[in-house]
Short mmCIF file of C-alpha atoms in Angstrom, two decimals:
data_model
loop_
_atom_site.label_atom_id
_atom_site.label_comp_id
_atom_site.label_asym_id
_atom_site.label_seq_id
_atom_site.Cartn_x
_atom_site.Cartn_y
_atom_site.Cartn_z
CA UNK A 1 -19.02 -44.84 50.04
CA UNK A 2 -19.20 -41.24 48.75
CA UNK A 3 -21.99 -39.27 46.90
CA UNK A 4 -21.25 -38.51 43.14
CA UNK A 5 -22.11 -34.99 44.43
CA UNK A 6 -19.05 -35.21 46.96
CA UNK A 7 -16.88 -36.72 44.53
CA UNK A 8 -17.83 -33.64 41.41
CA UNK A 9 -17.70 -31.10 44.18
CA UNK A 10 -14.34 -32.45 44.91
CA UNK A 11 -13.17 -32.10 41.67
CA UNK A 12 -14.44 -29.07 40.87
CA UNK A 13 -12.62 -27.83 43.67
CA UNK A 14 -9.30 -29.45 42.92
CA UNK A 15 -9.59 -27.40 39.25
CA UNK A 16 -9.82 -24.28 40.94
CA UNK A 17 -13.57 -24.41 39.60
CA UNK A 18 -15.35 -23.06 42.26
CA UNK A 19 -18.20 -20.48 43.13
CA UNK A 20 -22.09 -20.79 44.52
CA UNK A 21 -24.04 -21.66 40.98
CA UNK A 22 -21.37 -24.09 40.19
CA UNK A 23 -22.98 -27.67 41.68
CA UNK A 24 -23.18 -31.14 40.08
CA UNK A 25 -26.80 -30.54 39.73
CA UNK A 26 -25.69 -27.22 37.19
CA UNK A 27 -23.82 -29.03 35.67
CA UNK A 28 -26.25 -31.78 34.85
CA UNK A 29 -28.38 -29.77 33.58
CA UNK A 30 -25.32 -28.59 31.34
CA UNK A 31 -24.86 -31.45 29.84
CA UNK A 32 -28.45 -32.33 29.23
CA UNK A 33 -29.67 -29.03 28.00
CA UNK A 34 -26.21 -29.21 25.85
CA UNK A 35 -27.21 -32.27 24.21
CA UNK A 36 -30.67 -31.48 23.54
CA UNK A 37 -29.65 -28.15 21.74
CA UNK A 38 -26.94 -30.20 19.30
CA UNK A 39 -30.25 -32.45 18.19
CA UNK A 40 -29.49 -35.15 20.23
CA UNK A 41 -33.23 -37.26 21.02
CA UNK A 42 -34.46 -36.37 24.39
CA UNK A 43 -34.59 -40.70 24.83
CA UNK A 44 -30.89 -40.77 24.19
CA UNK A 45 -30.60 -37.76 26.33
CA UNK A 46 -32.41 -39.68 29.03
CA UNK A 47 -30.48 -42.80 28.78
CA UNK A 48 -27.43 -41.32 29.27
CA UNK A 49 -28.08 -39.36 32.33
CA UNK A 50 -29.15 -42.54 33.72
CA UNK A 51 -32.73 -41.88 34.70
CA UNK A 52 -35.76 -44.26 34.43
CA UNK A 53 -38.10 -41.62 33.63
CA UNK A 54 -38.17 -38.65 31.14
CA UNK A 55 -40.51 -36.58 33.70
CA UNK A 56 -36.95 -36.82 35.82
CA UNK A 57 -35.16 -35.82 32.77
CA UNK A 58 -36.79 -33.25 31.88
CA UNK A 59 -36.21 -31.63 35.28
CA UNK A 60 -32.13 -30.90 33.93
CA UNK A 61 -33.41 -29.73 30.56
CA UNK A 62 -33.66 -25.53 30.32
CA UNK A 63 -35.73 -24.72 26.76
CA UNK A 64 -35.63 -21.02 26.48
CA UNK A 65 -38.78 -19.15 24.59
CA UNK A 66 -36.70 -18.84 21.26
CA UNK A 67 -36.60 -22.31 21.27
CA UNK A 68 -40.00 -23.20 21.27
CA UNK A 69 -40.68 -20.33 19.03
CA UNK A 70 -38.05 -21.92 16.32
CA UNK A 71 -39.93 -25.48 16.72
CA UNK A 72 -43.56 -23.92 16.34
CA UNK A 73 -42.17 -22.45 13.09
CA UNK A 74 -40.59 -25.64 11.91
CA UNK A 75 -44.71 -26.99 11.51
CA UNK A 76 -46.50 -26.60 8.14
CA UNK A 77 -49.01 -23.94 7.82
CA UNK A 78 -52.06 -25.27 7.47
CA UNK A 79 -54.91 -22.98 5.80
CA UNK A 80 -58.37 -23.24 7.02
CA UNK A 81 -60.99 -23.91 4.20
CA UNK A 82 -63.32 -20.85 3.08
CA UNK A 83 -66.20 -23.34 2.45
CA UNK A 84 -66.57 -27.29 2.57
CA UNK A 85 -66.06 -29.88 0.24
CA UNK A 86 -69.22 -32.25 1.31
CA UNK A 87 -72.14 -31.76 -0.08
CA UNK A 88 -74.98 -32.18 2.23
CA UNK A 89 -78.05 -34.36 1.41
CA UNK A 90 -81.27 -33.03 1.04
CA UNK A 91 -84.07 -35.27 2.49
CA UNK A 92 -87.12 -35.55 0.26
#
């Protein structure tokens, strides 16, 4: 029986789509990232590559810096307060 990997490679090959950062692994990681980016949930993302874990899923996923910037901005702003709201009891 032959690996996925020798099967893809294969392939690859036999569409003249060839060259040393061009693996099954890259293009895993492709397809992941690719479907993360469109909005797709990172559980459906998981199921479909087939892995039992997300920590394994996570390993194909590439989240750039503008990314994470974009989804820090997406939270509301929250203000801090200038003084509190409770009153405190005095003891007598």
């Amino acid at each position: 029986m032959k690996s996925a990997s020798t099967s893809i490679g294969r392939v690859l090959r036999t569409a003249w789509i060839v060259g040393p950062k061009i693996t099954d692994q890259s293009l895993r990681r492709y397809y992941a990232t690719t479907l993360l980016r469109t909005g797709t949930n990172v559980r459906v993302v998981q199921e479909m590559m087939g892995h039992a874990s997300l920590a394994t899923t996570k390993l194909y996923l590439e989240i750039s810096v503008a990314e994470m910037s974009a989804a820090a901005s997406a939270l509301p702003f929250i203000s801090s307060r200038s003084s509190s709201r409770r009153t405190r009891r005095v003891a007598a």
